[in-house]
């Protein structure tokens, strides 16, 4: 089944404790992206990756890092989480080329709480 | 500045009562306009892509249309299971990022 998977789905952590949220897709997509979604603010892009060689900041990159060492995986790293990073996080992927290149397919989400 | 505005913020309908959701956009050269459905706590689910004014796409009770300034998502004879938040996004020719609207929360009462 074609899908985007994220782990963990739920995470409660404390301020300053480094964490990684994994994202994997099995559709051979070039483009991958991370979003956060907060009530009243909608979806905001954190980072995106055009392919394994190109990664760039989205609208809200502060406090986050990403890594794209292979096409299928795009982990999101919070080096020193803070309470304002409490949010619902989504990973998405798309083919990245062709007419349907930017139709993004989303993972199930990771609900992060930082205390 | 590229921008997407969705209206209304919320819409309550009776089962079977048809209506439309609006997505107004400003973008420098439209590459594509996307509609998604999102259920609470879940990832957005892709519905449609529209590429040029006059284009229409249908899926079950949903029909999406596009003009040069806005898109409509028409819902015909909705059922309670159509209740969700519907998100609109656009992509311009200037970059690869999608610009997202805030969504319309649709509630269909039986």
CSV table of C-alpha atoms in Angstrom, one decimal:
chain,number,residue,atom,x,y,z
A,1,UNK,CA,0.0,0.0,0.0
A,2,UNK,CA,1.3,3.4,-1.0
A,3,UNK,CA,1.7,5.5,2.1
A,4,UNK,CA,3.6,8.0,4.3
A,5,UNK,CA,4.4,6.7,7.8
A,6,UNK,CA,5.4,8.7,10.8
A,7,UNK,CA,6.7,7.6,14.2
A,8,UNK,CA,5.9,8.1,16.9
A,9,UNK,CA,2.3,9.0,16.6
A,10,UNK,CA,2.1,10.5,20.0
A,11,UNK,CA,5.0,11.9,22.1
A,12,UNK,CA,5.1,13.7,25.4
A,13,UNK,CA,8.6,15.0,26.4
A,14,UNK,CA,10.3,17.7,28.5
A,15,UNK,CA,11.9,20.9,27.6
A,16,UNK,CA,15.4,20.5,26.2
A,17,UNK,CA,15.4,16.7,25.6
A,18,UNK,CA,16.4,16.1,22.0
A,19,UNK,CA,13.9,14.1,19.9
A,20,UNK,CA,13.5,12.8,16.4
A,21,UNK,CA,10.3,12.2,14.5
A,22,UNK,CA,10.7,9.8,11.6
A,23,UNK,CA,9.0,10.0,8.2
A,24,UNK,CA,9.1,7.4,5.5
A,25,UNK,CA,7.4,7.0,2.1
A,26,UNK,CA,7.2,4.1,-0.2
A,27,UNK,CA,6.1,5.9,-3.4
A,28,UNK,CA,9.6,6.8,-4.7
A,29,UNK,CA,8.7,10.4,-4.3
A,30,UNK,CA,11.4,13.1,-4.8
A,31,UNK,CA,9.7,15.8,-2.7
A,32,UNK,CA,9.2,15.6,1.0
A,33,UNK,CA,8.0,18.2,3.5
A,34,UNK,CA,7.2,18.8,7.2
A,35,UNK,CA,4.3,20.8,8.4
A,36,UNK,CA,3.0,21.8,11.8
A,37,UNK,CA,-0.7,22.5,12.4
A,38,UNK,CA,-1.9,24.6,15.3
A,39,UNK,CA,-5.5,25.8,16.0
A,40,UNK,CA,-6.3,29.0,14.2
A,41,UNK,CA,-3.0,29.0,12.3
A,42,UNK,CA,-3.5,26.3,9.8
A,43,UNK,CA,-0.8,24.3,8.1
A,44,UNK,CA,2.7,25.9,8.2
A,45,UNK,CA,5.6,24.5,6.4
A,46,UNK,CA,8.8,23.8,8.5
A,47,UNK,CA,11.2,22.4,6.0
A,48,UNK,CA,11.0,20.8,2.6
A,49,UNK,CA,13.3,18.7,0.4
A,50,UNK,CA,13.2,18.8,-3.4
A,51,UNK,CA,15.4,15.6,-3.6
A,52,UNK,CA,18.2,14.0,-1.6
A,53,UNK,CA,20.5,16.9,-2.6
A,54,UNK,CA,18.3,19.9,-1.9
A,55,UNK,CA,16.7,20.9,1.4
A,56,UNK,CA,15.4,24.3,2.3
A,57,UNK,CA,13.6,26.2,5.0
A,58,UNK,CA,9.8,26.7,5.0
A,59,UNK,CA,7.9,29.4,6.8
A,60,UNK,CA,8.7,28.3,10.4
A,61,UNK,CA,12.1,26.5,10.5
A,62,UNK,CA,13.4,27.9,13.8
A,63,UNK,CA,14.1,25.2,16.4
A,64,UNK,CA,14.0,22.4,13.8
A,65,UNK,CA,16.5,20.4,11.8
A,66,UNK,CA,16.0,17.9,9.0
A,67,UNK,CA,18.1,15.3,7.2
A,68,UNK,CA,17.6,13.7,3.8
A,69,UNK,CA,20.2,11.0,3.4
A,70,UNK,CA,18.1,8.7,1.3
A,71,UNK,CA,15.0,9.3,-0.9
A,72,UNK,CA,12.5,7.5,1.3
A,73,UNK,CA,13.3,9.0,4.7
A,74,UNK,CA,13.0,12.6,6.0
A,75,UNK,CA,13.4,12.8,9.8
A,76,UNK,CA,12.5,15.9,11.7
A,77,UNK,CA,14.9,16.7,14.6
A,78,UNK,CA,14.2,18.9,17.6
A,79,UNK,CA,17.5,19.5,19.2
A,80,UNK,CA,16.1,21.3,22.3
A,81,UNK,CA,12.4,21.2,22.3
A,82,UNK,CA,10.4,24.0,23.9
A,83,UNK,CA,6.7,24.3,24.9
A,84,UNK,CA,6.0,26.5,21.9
A,85,UNK,CA,6.8,23.5,19.7
A,86,UNK,CA,3.8,21.6,21.1
A,87,UNK,CA,1.8,20.9,18.0
A,88,UNK,CA,0.5,18.4,15.5
A,89,UNK,CA,3.1,17.5,12.9
A,90,UNK,CA,2.6,16.1,9.5
A,91,UNK,CA,5.1,14.7,6.9
A,92,UNK,CA,4.1,14.8,3.3
A,93,UNK,CA,5.5,13.7,0.0
A,94,UNK,CA,4.9,14.2,-3.7
A,95,UNK,CA,6.4,13.0,-7.0
A,96,UNK,CA,8.1,16.4,-7.5
A,97,UNK,CA,7.9,16.3,-11.3
A,98,UNK,CA,5.3,16.1,-14.0
A,99,UNK,CA,1.8,17.4,-14.1
A,100,UNK,CA,0.8,15.8,-10.8
A,101,UNK,CA,4.2,16.6,-9.3
A,102,UNK,CA,3.1,18.6,-6.4
A,103,UNK,CA,0.0,16.7,-5.2
A,104,UNK,CA,1.1,16.0,-1.7
A,105,UNK,CA,0.3,12.9,0.3
A,106,UNK,CA,0.3,13.2,4.0
A,107,UNK,CA,1.2,11.0,6.9
A,108,UNK,CA,-1.1,10.3,9.8
A,109,UNK,CA,0.5,13.0,12.0
A,110,UNK,CA,2.5,13.1,15.2
A,111,UNK,CA,1.0,14.8,18.2
A,112,UNK,CA,3.9,16.3,20.2
A,113,UNK,CA,3.6,17.8,23.7
A,114,UNK,CA,6.5,19.5,25.3
A,115,UNK,CA,6.2,20.3,29.0
B,1,UNK,CA,2.2,38.3,-2.1
B,2,UNK,CA,0.7,34.9,-2.7
B,3,UNK,CA,-2.4,34.4,-0.6
B,4,UNK,CA,-5.3,32.0,-0.1
B,5,UNK,CA,-8.6,32.8,1.6
B,6,UNK,CA,-11.3,30.3,2.3
B,7,UNK,CA,-14.9,31.0,3.2
B,8,UNK,CA,-16.9,30.5,5.2
B,9,UNK,CA,-14.8,29.4,8.2
B,10,UNK,CA,-17.6,27.0,9.2
B,11,UNK,CA,-20.7,25.7,7.5
B,12,UNK,CA,-23.5,23.7,9.0
B,13,UNK,CA,-25.9,21.9,6.7
B,14,UNK,CA,-28.7,19.5,7.0
B,15,UNK,CA,-28.2,16.1,5.3
B,16,UNK,CA,-29.1,16.5,1.6
B,17,UNK,CA,-28.7,20.3,1.6
B,18,UNK,CA,-26.3,21.2,-1.2
B,19,UNK,CA,-23.9,24.1,-0.9
B,20,UNK,CA,-20.5,25.4,-2.0
B,21,UNK,CA,-17.2,26.3,-0.3
B,22,UNK,CA,-15.1,29.1,-1.6
B,23,UNK,CA,-11.3,29.4,-2.1
B,24,UNK,CA,-10.1,32.8,-3.3
B,25,UNK,CA,-6.5,33.1,-4.3
B,26,UNK,CA,-3.8,35.5,-5.4
B,27,UNK,CA,-0.7,34.0,-6.9
B,28,UNK,CA,1.8,35.0,-9.5
B,29,UNK,CA,1.1,32.4,-12.2
B,30,UNK,CA,-1.0,29.5,-11.1
B,31,UNK,CA,0.7,26.1,-11.4
B,32,UNK,CA,-2.1,24.3,-9.6
B,33,UNK,CA,-4.9,24.6,-7.0
B,34,UNK,CA,-5.4,21.7,-4.6
B,35,UNK,CA,-8.3,20.6,-2.5
B,36,UNK,CA,-7.9,18.4,0.5
B,37,UNK,CA,-10.2,16.9,3.1
B,38,UNK,CA,-9.0,16.6,6.7
B,39,UNK,CA,-10.7,14.6,9.5
B,40,UNK,CA,-10.0,15.6,13.1
B,41,UNK,CA,-6.5,14.6,14.2
B,42,UNK,CA,-5.7,13.0,10.9
B,43,UNK,CA,-3.5,14.0,7.9
B,44,UNK,CA,-5.1,15.8,5.0
B,45,UNK,CA,-6.4,13.6,2.3
B,46,UNK,CA,-5.9,14.7,-1.3
B,47,UNK,CA,-9.1,15.3,-3.3
B,48,UNK,CA,-8.4,17.3,-6.5
B,49,UNK,CA,-5.9,19.3,-8.5
B,50,UNK,CA,-7.1,22.0,-10.9
B,51,UNK,CA,-4.7,23.6,-13.3
B,52,UNK,CA,-6.5,26.2,-15.4
B,53,UNK,CA,-9.6,28.4,-15.4
B,54,UNK,CA,-12.7,26.5,-16.5
B,55,UNK,CA,-11.5,23.2,-15.4
B,56,UNK,CA,-13.8,21.0,-13.3
B,57,UNK,CA,-13.3,17.7,-11.4
B,58,UNK,CA,-15.8,15.5,-9.7
B,59,UNK,CA,-15.6,12.8,-7.0
B,60,UNK,CA,-18.8,11.3,-5.6
B,61,UNK,CA,-20.8,14.2,-4.1
B,62,UNK,CA,-18.0,16.7,-4.6
B,63,UNK,CA,-17.3,18.9,-7.6
B,64,UNK,CA,-14.4,21.4,-7.8
B,65,UNK,CA,-14.4,24.3,-10.3
B,66,UNK,CA,-11.8,27.0,-11.0
B,67,UNK,CA,-11.8,30.5,-12.3
B,68,UNK,CA,-8.9,33.0,-12.5
B,69,UNK,CA,-9.5,34.3,-9.0
B,70,UNK,CA,-11.3,31.5,-7.1
B,71,UNK,CA,-12.3,27.9,-6.8
B,72,UNK,CA,-15.5,26.4,-5.5
B,73,UNK,CA,-16.0,23.0,-3.9
B,74,UNK,CA,-19.7,22.1,-4.6
B,75,UNK,CA,-21.2,19.5,-2.3
B,76,UNK,CA,-24.4,17.9,-3.6
B,77,UNK,CA,-26.8,16.2,-1.3
B,78,UNK,CA,-24.2,15.8,1.5
B,79,UNK,CA,-24.2,13.0,4.0
B,80,UNK,CA,-23.0,13.1,7.6
B,81,UNK,CA,-19.8,11.3,6.6
B,82,UNK,CA,-18.9,14.4,4.5
B,83,UNK,CA,-18.3,16.3,7.7
B,84,UNK,CA,-14.7,17.4,7.8
B,85,UNK,CA,-12.4,20.4,7.3
B,86,UNK,CA,-11.8,21.1,3.6
B,87,UNK,CA,-8.5,22.7,2.8
B,88,UNK,CA,-7.5,24.6,-0.3
B,89,UNK,CA,-3.9,25.3,-1.4
B,90,UNK,CA,-2.2,26.9,-4.4
B,91,UNK,CA,1.2,26.6,-6.0
B,92,UNK,CA,2.5,29.5,-8.1
B,93,UNK,CA,5.1,29.4,-10.8
B,94,UNK,CA,7.7,31.2,-8.6
B,95,UNK,CA,8.4,28.5,-6.1
B,96,UNK,CA,7.6,24.9,-5.1
B,97,UNK,CA,5.8,25.7,-1.8
B,98,UNK,CA,2.1,25.3,-1.4
B,99,UNK,CA,0.2,28.3,0.0
B,100,UNK,CA,-2.5,27.0,2.3
B,101,UNK,CA,-5.9,28.4,3.3
B,102,UNK,CA,-7.2,28.1,6.8
B,103,UNK,CA,-9.9,25.7,5.8
B,104,UNK,CA,-13.7,25.4,6.0
B,105,UNK,CA,-15.1,23.2,8.7
B,106,UNK,CA,-18.2,21.5,7.3
B,107,UNK,CA,-20.8,19.9,9.5
B,108,UNK,CA,-23.6,17.8,8.0
B,109,UNK,CA,-26.4,17.1,10.5
B,110,UNK,CA,-28.5,14.0,10.0
